[in-house]
């Protein structure tokens, strides 16, 4: 039986093939190259201190819909106010999201200087063109869903649009794959993508295997100031926070708590 991750990837591939018939690659490329504003994702992560990458997240495959009333435009505005160094926007249907969420966030953040990450199951170069056309500055690549050749191809595809590939890893083999693919920004996911169990020790174990010259973001499982301290002690450049901010009654207060301000 297929795992949840395998099922999502298969459904994504089918959906991408269908979209190619309605939105030709040439049209996406035209829109992508017409975009004049691109924000430097890597530079944002390399700012002094440990930054907050804030995520617009309504739900997840493992927990279902937990923020049904979330308004992406309002959430993006809030993230700008709380001092996030970058904004991650989920667009995958498995996370109760669509590309409209990304468009809304990009519109609100225009002129802010905040880079936007399209968090999607990117498995085809066509999707990288989509990310660029939609106004993203970076796009997620999940190493576990790709082989080495696919990862390298997708990581380099973004260069023609001025986008950064943000490669997510969960173990040492994937971290090595990311480095060999030329990744310039790496995320360490503390969530097991098959069991969905979370372990902050994943970042603690893997951070030292990645050169300090490459910004590393710790993702998943960070909900408290104590969790943040553990990640800060690893030497990460930023921490990705989605659920904790998306479900907080007061995101401003939650951000201050997490950052110790």
Short mmCIF file of C-alpha atoms in Angstrom, two decimals:
data_model
loop_
_atom_site.label_atom_id
_atom_site.label_comp_id
_atom_site.label_asym_id
_atom_site.label_seq_id
_atom_site.Cartn_x
_atom_site.Cartn_y
_atom_site.Cartn_z
CA UNK A 1 0.00 0.00 0.00
CA UNK A 2 1.26 3.48 -0.86
CA UNK A 3 2.30 5.77 1.97
CA UNK A 4 0.63 9.15 2.37
CA UNK A 5 3.72 10.82 0.90
CA UNK A 6 3.82 8.50 -2.12
CA UNK A 7 0.13 9.06 -2.76
CA UNK A 8 0.54 12.85 -2.62
CA UNK A 9 3.49 12.75 -5.02
CA UNK A 10 1.58 10.56 -7.49
CA UNK A 11 -1.45 12.86 -7.33
CA UNK A 12 0.83 15.85 -7.83
CA UNK A 13 2.38 14.37 -10.97
CA UNK A 14 -1.07 13.69 -12.43
CA UNK A 15 -2.26 17.22 -11.63
CA UNK A 16 0.84 18.76 -13.20
CA UNK A 17 0.33 16.85 -16.45
CA UNK A 18 -3.25 18.12 -16.59
CA UNK A 19 -2.17 21.72 -16.02
CA UNK A 20 0.32 21.56 -18.88
CA UNK A 21 -2.63 21.37 -21.28
CA UNK A 22 -4.32 24.50 -19.92
CA UNK A 23 -1.28 26.65 -19.09
CA UNK A 24 1.56 26.11 -21.60
CA UNK A 25 5.12 26.32 -20.32
CA UNK A 26 5.87 29.18 -22.73
CA UNK A 27 3.14 31.29 -21.13
CA UNK A 28 4.47 30.59 -17.63
CA UNK A 29 7.97 31.54 -18.75
CA UNK A 30 6.68 34.79 -20.25
CA UNK A 31 4.97 35.71 -16.98
CA UNK A 32 7.99 34.65 -14.95
CA UNK A 33 10.42 36.81 -16.90
CA UNK A 34 7.99 39.74 -16.78
CA UNK A 35 8.31 39.81 -12.98
CA UNK A 36 10.62 42.66 -12.02
CA UNK A 37 10.70 42.16 -8.24
CA UNK A 38 12.72 39.27 -6.84
CA UNK A 39 13.92 39.14 -3.25
CA UNK A 40 17.10 37.33 -2.25
CA UNK A 41 16.06 34.28 -0.23
CA UNK A 42 19.60 33.25 0.75
CA UNK A 43 20.57 36.77 1.83
CA UNK A 44 17.47 36.95 4.03
CA UNK A 45 18.45 33.72 5.79
CA UNK A 46 22.02 34.94 6.25
CA UNK A 47 21.04 37.95 8.33
CA UNK A 48 22.64 38.07 11.81
CA UNK A 49 20.94 35.97 14.48
CA UNK A 50 18.37 33.23 14.12
CA UNK A 51 15.51 34.40 11.94
CA UNK A 52 11.87 33.42 11.81
CA UNK A 53 10.55 31.96 8.58
CA UNK A 54 6.81 32.27 9.08
CA UNK A 55 4.48 29.91 7.25
CA UNK A 56 0.91 30.37 6.04
CA UNK A 57 -0.62 27.02 6.89
CA UNK A 58 -4.27 25.97 7.17
CA UNK A 59 -3.70 22.30 7.86
CA UNK A 60 -1.68 19.18 7.12
CA UNK A 61 -2.20 15.59 5.95
CA UNK A 62 -1.52 14.30 9.46
CA UNK A 63 -3.61 16.78 11.47
CA UNK A 64 -6.28 17.84 9.04
CA UNK A 65 -7.64 21.38 8.85
CA UNK A 66 -6.59 23.30 11.96
CA UNK A 67 -6.84 26.94 10.82
CA UNK A 68 -10.01 27.06 8.67
CA UNK A 69 -10.51 30.81 9.06
CA UNK A 70 -6.96 31.77 8.09
CA UNK A 71 -6.83 34.55 5.47
CA UNK A 72 -3.49 34.36 3.60
CA UNK A 73 -3.31 38.08 2.83
CA UNK A 74 -3.92 39.03 6.46
CA UNK A 75 -1.48 36.40 7.71
CA UNK A 76 1.21 37.62 5.31
CA UNK A 77 0.71 41.17 6.54
CA UNK A 78 1.03 39.96 10.13
CA UNK A 79 4.24 38.10 9.35
CA UNK A 80 5.71 41.25 7.89
CA UNK A 81 4.80 43.10 11.09
CA UNK A 82 6.36 40.52 13.41
CA UNK A 83 9.72 40.71 11.68
CA UNK A 84 9.85 37.44 9.77
CA UNK A 85 12.90 37.09 7.51
CA UNK A 86 10.90 35.15 4.92
CA UNK A 87 7.37 33.87 4.36
CA UNK A 88 6.54 30.30 3.37
CA UNK A 89 3.22 29.67 1.63
CA UNK A 90 1.78 26.20 1.22
CA UNK A 91 0.02 25.65 -2.11
CA UNK A 92 -0.49 21.87 -2.10
CA UNK A 93 -4.10 20.59 -1.90
CA UNK A 94 -2.95 18.04 0.69
CA UNK A 95 -2.42 21.01 3.00
CA UNK A 96 -5.82 22.57 2.21
CA UNK A 97 -4.11 25.21 0.08
CA UNK A 98 -4.04 26.55 -3.47
CA UNK A 99 -1.90 28.81 -5.63
CA UNK A 100 -4.34 31.60 -4.83
CA UNK A 101 -2.88 31.66 -1.31
CA UNK A 102 0.54 32.35 -2.79
CA UNK A 103 -0.80 35.06 -5.09
CA UNK A 104 -2.51 36.80 -2.17
CA UNK A 105 0.65 36.71 -0.06
CA UNK A 106 2.86 37.95 -2.89
CA UNK A 107 0.50 40.86 -3.54
CA UNK A 108 0.47 41.94 0.11
CA UNK A 109 4.24 41.60 0.50
CA UNK A 110 5.12 43.47 -2.67
CA UNK A 111 7.72 46.11 -1.87
CA UNK A 112 8.39 44.71 1.62
CA UNK A 113 11.65 43.03 0.65
CA UNK A 114 10.48 39.77 2.25
CA UNK A 115 11.22 36.73 0.08
CA UNK A 116 8.40 34.25 -0.43
CA UNK A 117 8.83 30.48 -0.58
CA UNK A 118 6.37 28.37 -2.55
CA UNK A 119 5.93 25.25 -0.44
CA UNK A 120 4.72 22.63 -2.84
CA UNK A 121 5.63 19.09 -3.86
CA UNK A 122 7.79 20.17 -6.80
CA UNK A 123 8.48 17.12 -8.95
CA UNK A 124 8.58 18.64 -12.44
CA UNK A 125 10.49 21.60 -13.96
CA UNK A 126 7.11 22.93 -15.11
CA UNK A 127 6.25 23.64 -11.46
CA UNK A 128 9.38 25.74 -11.03
CA UNK A 129 8.16 27.93 -13.89
CA UNK A 130 4.81 28.10 -12.10
CA UNK A 131 6.49 29.28 -8.91
CA UNK A 132 8.34 31.99 -10.81
CA UNK A 133 5.21 33.10 -12.67
CA UNK A 134 3.27 33.31 -9.41
CA UNK A 135 5.87 35.63 -7.91
CA UNK A 136 7.72 33.30 -5.53
CA UNK A 137 11.39 33.93 -4.76
CA UNK A 138 12.17 30.35 -3.73
CA UNK A 139 10.64 26.91 -4.13
CA UNK A 140 10.72 23.77 -2.00
CA UNK A 141 12.38 20.55 -3.11
CA UNK A 142 11.83 17.54 -0.85
CA UNK A 143 14.84 15.26 -1.24
CA UNK A 144 12.89 12.21 -0.11
CA UNK A 145 10.57 12.50 -3.13
CA UNK A 146 13.34 12.76 -5.74
CA UNK A 147 16.35 10.80 -6.91
CA UNK A 148 19.75 12.48 -7.25
CA UNK A 149 19.35 13.33 -10.94
CA UNK A 150 15.87 14.76 -10.46
CA UNK A 151 16.99 16.84 -7.49
CA UNK A 152 19.91 18.30 -9.43
CA UNK A 153 17.71 19.09 -12.44
CA UNK A 154 15.05 20.80 -10.35
CA UNK A 155 17.59 22.65 -8.22
CA UNK A 156 19.22 24.19 -11.28
CA UNK A 157 15.99 24.93 -13.14
CA UNK A 158 15.22 27.86 -10.88
CA UNK A 159 18.39 29.68 -11.86
CA UNK A 160 16.93 30.77 -15.20
CA UNK A 161 14.15 32.57 -13.32
CA UNK A 162 16.26 33.99 -10.51
CA UNK A 163 14.71 31.63 -7.95
CA UNK A 164 16.40 29.76 -5.11
CA UNK A 165 15.85 26.04 -4.57
CA UNK A 166 15.21 25.36 -0.88
CA UNK A 167 16.07 21.69 -0.39
CA UNK A 168 14.48 19.84 2.52
CA UNK A 169 16.27 16.85 4.05
CA UNK A 170 15.57 14.41 6.88
CA UNK A 171 18.75 12.35 7.10
CA UNK A 172 22.44 12.28 6.21
CA UNK A 173 21.97 10.64 2.81
CA UNK A 174 19.52 13.34 1.76
CA UNK A 175 21.80 16.07 3.11
CA UNK A 176 24.62 14.75 0.93
CA UNK A 177 22.26 14.66 -2.05
CA UNK A 178 21.35 18.28 -1.44
CA UNK A 179 24.99 19.33 -1.34
CA UNK A 180 25.83 17.40 -4.50
CA UNK A 181 22.87 19.07 -6.23
CA UNK A 182 24.39 22.45 -5.42
CA UNK A 183 21.80 23.55 -2.87
CA UNK A 184 22.42 27.06 -1.52
CA UNK A 185 19.75 26.83 1.20
CA UNK A 186 18.78 23.69 3.11
CA UNK A 187 15.93 22.88 5.44
CA UNK A 188 16.13 20.09 8.00
CA UNK A 189 12.69 18.64 8.61
CA UNK A 190 12.23 17.32 12.14
CA UNK A 191 9.16 15.40 11.01
CA UNK A 192 9.42 11.85 9.71
CA UNK A 193 7.61 12.06 6.36
CA UNK A 194 6.28 8.52 6.64
CA UNK A 195 5.23 8.28 10.31
CA UNK A 196 4.76 12.06 10.85
CA UNK A 197 6.51 11.78 14.22
CA UNK A 198 8.56 14.82 15.22
CA UNK A 199 12.08 14.80 16.67
CA UNK A 200 14.05 18.01 17.18
CA UNK A 201 17.10 15.79 17.48
CA UNK A 202 17.06 15.47 13.69
CA UNK A 203 18.35 19.02 13.32
CA UNK A 204 20.76 18.54 16.20
CA UNK A 205 22.26 15.50 14.47
CA UNK A 206 22.38 16.83 10.91
CA UNK A 207 23.35 20.49 11.23
CA UNK A 208 27.08 19.73 11.57
CA UNK A 209 27.05 17.69 8.34
CA UNK A 210 26.23 20.81 6.30
CA UNK A 211 28.91 23.49 5.68
CA UNK A 212 28.45 26.63 7.76
CA UNK A 213 28.52 28.67 4.54
CA UNK A 214 25.08 27.28 3.62
CA UNK A 215 22.10 28.67 5.56
CA UNK A 216 20.12 25.96 7.31
CA UNK A 217 16.51 26.22 8.44
CA UNK A 218 15.05 23.96 11.13
CA UNK A 219 11.48 22.95 10.29
CA UNK A 220 8.64 21.21 12.15
CA UNK A 221 8.07 20.60 15.83
CA UNK A 222 9.07 24.04 17.12
CA UNK A 223 6.28 25.40 19.29
CA UNK A 224 7.89 26.96 22.36
CA UNK A 225 10.78 29.16 23.42
CA UNK A 226 12.55 26.08 24.74
CA UNK A 227 12.24 24.42 21.34
CA UNK A 228 13.70 27.56 19.77
CA UNK A 229 16.64 27.51 22.17
CA UNK A 230 17.47 23.96 21.11
CA UNK A 231 17.45 24.94 17.46
CA UNK A 232 19.45 28.12 18.09
CA UNK A 233 22.10 26.06 19.86
CA UNK A 234 22.57 24.01 16.67
CA UNK A 235 23.66 27.06 14.71
CA UNK A 236 20.73 27.24 12.31
CA UNK A 237 20.08 30.43 10.35
CA UNK A 238 16.32 30.37 10.82
CA UNK A 239 13.43 28.33 12.15
CA UNK A 240 10.32 27.61 10.09
CA UNK A 241 7.13 28.07 12.12
CA UNK A 242 3.75 27.29 10.60
CA UNK A 243 1.15 25.68 12.82
CA UNK A 244 2.12 27.54 16.00
CA UNK A 245 1.67 30.92 14.30
CA UNK A 246 -1.30 30.01 12.13
CA UNK A 247 -3.31 28.80 15.12
CA UNK A 248 -2.18 31.45 17.62
CA UNK A 249 -4.87 33.81 18.90
CA UNK A 250 -2.21 36.53 18.88
CA UNK A 251 0.56 35.79 16.34
CA UNK A 252 2.50 38.89 17.44
CA UNK A 253 2.68 37.62 21.02
CA UNK A 254 3.53 34.09 19.87
CA UNK A 255 6.39 35.40 17.75
CA UNK A 256 7.76 37.41 20.68
CA UNK A 257 7.56 34.31 22.88
CA UNK A 258 9.39 32.14 20.36
CA UNK A 259 12.10 34.72 19.73
CA UNK A 260 12.52 35.56 23.42
CA UNK A 261 11.68 39.23 22.98
#
